PDB file of C-alpha atoms in Angstrom:
ATOM      1  CA  MET A 223     104.933 105.910 109.802  1.00 72.00           C
ATOM      2  CA  ASN A 224     107.762 104.141 107.992  1.00 87.00           C
ATOM      3  CA  ARG A 225     107.704 103.337 104.293  1.00 92.00           C
ATOM      4  CA  ILE A 226     109.446 100.010 104.958  1.00 95.00           C
ATOM      5  CA  ARG A 227     108.363  97.710 107.802  1.00 94.00           C
ATOM      6  CA  LYS A 228     109.344  94.373 109.291  1.00 95.00           C
ATOM      7  CA  GLY A 229     108.045  91.506 107.148  1.00 94.00           C
ATOM      8  CA  ASP A 230     107.974  93.493 103.872  1.00 94.00           C
ATOM      9  CA  GLN A 231     109.405  91.994 100.691  1.00 96.00           C
ATOM     10  CA  VAL A 232     112.058  94.375  99.366  1.00 96.00           C
ATOM     11  CA  ILE A 233     114.457  94.532  96.430  1.00 97.00           C
ATOM     12  CA  ILE A 234     117.974  95.934  96.805  1.00 97.00           C
ATOM     13  CA  ILE A 235     118.556  98.844  94.411  1.00 96.00           C
ATOM     14  CA  ALA A 236     122.203  99.717  95.185  1.00 95.00           C
ATOM     15  CA  GLY A 237     125.383  98.051  96.367  1.00 92.00           C
ATOM     16  CA  ALA A 238     126.970  94.631  95.955  1.00 94.00           C
ATOM     17  CA  ASP A 239     123.638  92.814  96.359  1.00 94.00           C
ATOM     18  CA  LYS A 240     121.782  94.944  93.798  1.00 96.00           C
ATOM     19  CA  GLY A 241     118.772  93.155  92.291  1.00 95.00           C
ATOM     20  CA  LYS A 242     118.353  90.611  95.100  1.00 96.00           C
ATOM     21  CA  LYS A 243     115.036  90.209  96.919  1.00 97.00           C
ATOM     22  CA  GLY A 244     114.444  89.392 100.568  1.00 96.00           C
ATOM     23  CA  GLU A 245     112.278  89.904 103.618  1.00 97.00           C
ATOM     24  CA  VAL A 246     112.945  92.657 106.141  1.00 97.00           C
ATOM     25  CA  VAL A 247     113.913  91.108 109.472  1.00 97.00           C
ATOM     26  CA  ARG A 248     114.374  94.322 111.442  1.00 96.00           C
ATOM     27  CA  VAL A 249     114.115  98.091 110.995  1.00 96.00           C
ATOM     28  CA  ALA A 250     116.400 100.232 113.141  1.00 93.00           C
ATOM     29  CA  GLY A 251     116.070 103.939 112.417  1.00 92.00           C
ATOM     30  CA  ASP A 252     117.281 104.558 108.856  1.00 94.00           C
ATOM     31  CA  LYS A 253     118.774 101.063 108.457  1.00 96.00           C
ATOM     32  CA  VAL A 254     117.137  97.722 107.654  1.00 97.00           C
ATOM     33  CA  ILE A 255     118.325  94.142 107.998  1.00 97.00           C
ATOM     34  CA  VAL A 256     117.197  91.923 105.128  1.00 97.00           C
ATOM     35  CA  GLN A 257     117.200  88.140 105.418  1.00 96.00           C
ATOM     36  CA  ASN A 258     120.200  86.499 103.640  1.00 95.00           C
ATOM     37  CA  ILE A 259     121.315  89.804 102.080  1.00 95.00           C
ATOM     38  CA  ASN A 260     124.526  91.780 102.809  1.00 96.00           C
ATOM     39  CA  ILE A 261     126.169  88.833 104.577  1.00 96.00           C
ATOM     40  CA  ILE A 262     129.362  89.657 106.504  1.00 96.00           C
ATOM     41  CA  LYS A 263     131.874  87.446 108.284  1.00 97.00           C
ATOM     42  CA  ARG A 264     132.391  88.339 111.913  1.00 94.00           C
ATOM     43  CA  HIS A 265     135.445  86.947 113.737  1.00 96.00           C
ATOM     44  CA  THR A 266     134.192  86.188 117.238  1.00 93.00           C
ATOM     45  CA  LYS A 267     136.185  85.267 120.336  1.00 94.00           C
ATOM     46  CA  PRO A 268     134.829  82.432 122.452  1.00 94.00           C
ATOM     47  CA  ASN A 269     133.000  83.501 125.617  1.00 94.00           C
ATOM     48  CA  PRO A 270     132.307  80.571 127.946  1.00 93.00           C
ATOM     49  CA  GLN A 271     130.292  82.737 130.386  1.00 95.00           C
ATOM     50  CA  ALA A 272     127.787  83.713 127.667  1.00 92.00           C
ATOM     51  CA  ASN A 273     127.999  80.211 126.135  1.00 92.00           C
ATOM     52  CA  VAL A 274     129.285  81.604 122.825  1.00 88.00           C
ATOM     53  CA  ALA A 275     131.607  79.492 120.683  1.00 90.00           C
ATOM     54  CA  GLY A 276     134.381  81.321 118.888  1.00 90.00           C
ATOM     55  CA  GLY A 277     135.048  81.294 115.175  1.00 95.00           C
ATOM     56  CA  ILE A 278     133.922  82.992 111.993  1.00 95.00           C
ATOM     57  CA  VAL A 279     130.207  83.781 112.124  1.00 92.00           C
ATOM     58  CA  GLU A 280     128.230  84.846 109.049  1.00 94.00           C
ATOM     59  CA  ARG A 281     125.376  87.257 109.641  1.00 93.00           C
ATOM     60  CA  GLU A 282     123.374  89.992 107.930  1.00 95.00           C
ATOM     61  CA  ALA A 283     124.662  93.540 108.134  1.00 96.00           C
ATOM     62  CA  PRO A 284     122.331  96.575 108.059  1.00 97.00           C
ATOM     63  CA  ILE A 285     121.566  98.328 104.757  1.00 96.00           C
ATOM     64  CA  HIS A 286     120.548 101.964 104.510  1.00 96.00           C
ATOM     65  CA  ILE A 287     116.807 102.312 103.899  1.00 96.00           C
ATOM     66  CA  SER A 288     117.449 104.410 100.778  1.00 95.00           C
ATOM     67  CA  ASN A 289     119.090 101.385  99.119  1.00 96.00           C
ATOM     68  CA  VAL A 290     115.994  99.181  99.323  1.00 96.00           C
ATOM     69  CA  MET A 291     112.634  99.466  97.574  1.00 96.00           C
ATOM     70  CA  LEU A 292     109.339  97.794  98.400  1.00 96.00           C
ATOM     71  CA  PHE A 293     108.664  94.903  96.009  1.00 95.00           C
ATOM     72  CA  ASN A 294     105.317  94.850  94.195  1.00 93.00           C
ATOM     73  CA  GLN A 295     104.164  91.272  93.508  1.00 91.00           C
ATOM     74  CA  ALA A 296     101.668  92.438  90.858  1.00 91.00           C
ATOM     75  CA  ASN A 297     104.242  93.730  88.365  1.00 90.00           C
ATOM     76  CA  GLY A 298     107.415  92.112  89.762  1.00 92.00           C
ATOM     77  CA  LYS A 299     109.291  95.377  90.274  1.00 93.00           C
ATOM     78  CA  GLY A 300     110.369  97.691  93.062  1.00 94.00           C
ATOM     79  CA  GLU A 301     107.896 100.502  93.709  1.00 93.00           C
ATOM     80  CA  ARG A 302     107.916 103.866  95.406  1.00 95.00           C
ATOM     81  CA  VAL A 303     105.661 104.190  98.434  1.00 94.00           C
ATOM     82  CA  GLY A 304     103.268 106.997  99.330  1.00 95.00           C
ATOM     83  CA  PHE A 305     100.660 107.519 102.018  1.00 94.00           C
ATOM     84  CA  LYS A 306      96.919 107.980 101.865  1.00 93.00           C
ATOM     85  CA  VAL A 307      94.329 108.711 104.533  1.00 93.00           C
ATOM     86  CA  LEU A 308      91.150 106.651 104.204  1.00 91.00           C
ATOM     87  CA  GLU A 309      87.612 107.889 104.880  1.00 93.00           C
ATOM     88  CA  ASN A 310      87.665 106.347 108.366  1.00 93.00           C
ATOM     89  CA  GLY A 311      90.805 108.363 109.211  1.00 92.00           C
ATOM     90  CA  ARG A 312      93.260 105.462 108.961  1.00 92.00           C
ATOM     91  CA  LYS A 313      96.597 106.157 107.274  1.00 93.00           C
ATOM     92  CA  VAL A 314      97.812 103.454 104.844  1.00 93.00           C
ATOM     93  CA  ARG A 315     100.815 102.947 102.581  1.00 94.00           C
ATOM     94  CA  VAL A 316     100.109 102.880  98.833  1.00 95.00           C
ATOM     95  CA  PHE A 317     102.151 102.144  95.726  1.00 94.00           C
ATOM     96  CA  ARG A 318     102.766 105.407  93.854  1.00 92.00           C
ATOM     97  CA  SER A 319     102.303 103.930  90.377  1.00 90.00           C
ATOM     98  CA  SER A 320      98.925 102.223  90.905  1.00 88.00           C
ATOM     99  CA  GLY A 321      97.594 103.780  94.115  1.00 88.00           C
ATOM    100  CA  GLU A 322      96.968 100.242  95.412  1.00 89.00           C
ATOM    101  CA  ALA A 323      96.980  99.979  99.240  1.00 91.00           C
ATOM    102  CA  ILE A 324      99.792  97.871 100.668  1.00 88.00           C
ATOM    103  CA  ASP A 325      98.384  97.253 104.130  1.00 74.00           C
ATOM    104  CA  ALA A 326      94.629  97.085 103.642  1.00 58.00           C
TER     105      ALA A 326
END
């Protein structure tokens, strides 16, 4: 079970975009892609067969999962994430500081 999942609100804790918040678009192994964060310019050649126009395309680049932290709406800060097994045997993510379940 991953600590960070698609759709989570995260805050960037390291790098050029430090302090920015965004939603996780995709998780790929130990990297995450966050919406409108870590924007790069990609110089693309036109490809008429794939119907791709050439030019400079801006898109999100992956960020290592260690450089993002789950954002807690209650206190407005990034929080560490732990795991807890409920009485019914279901495993849930919890905030370490409060013990509050993230995905209830």
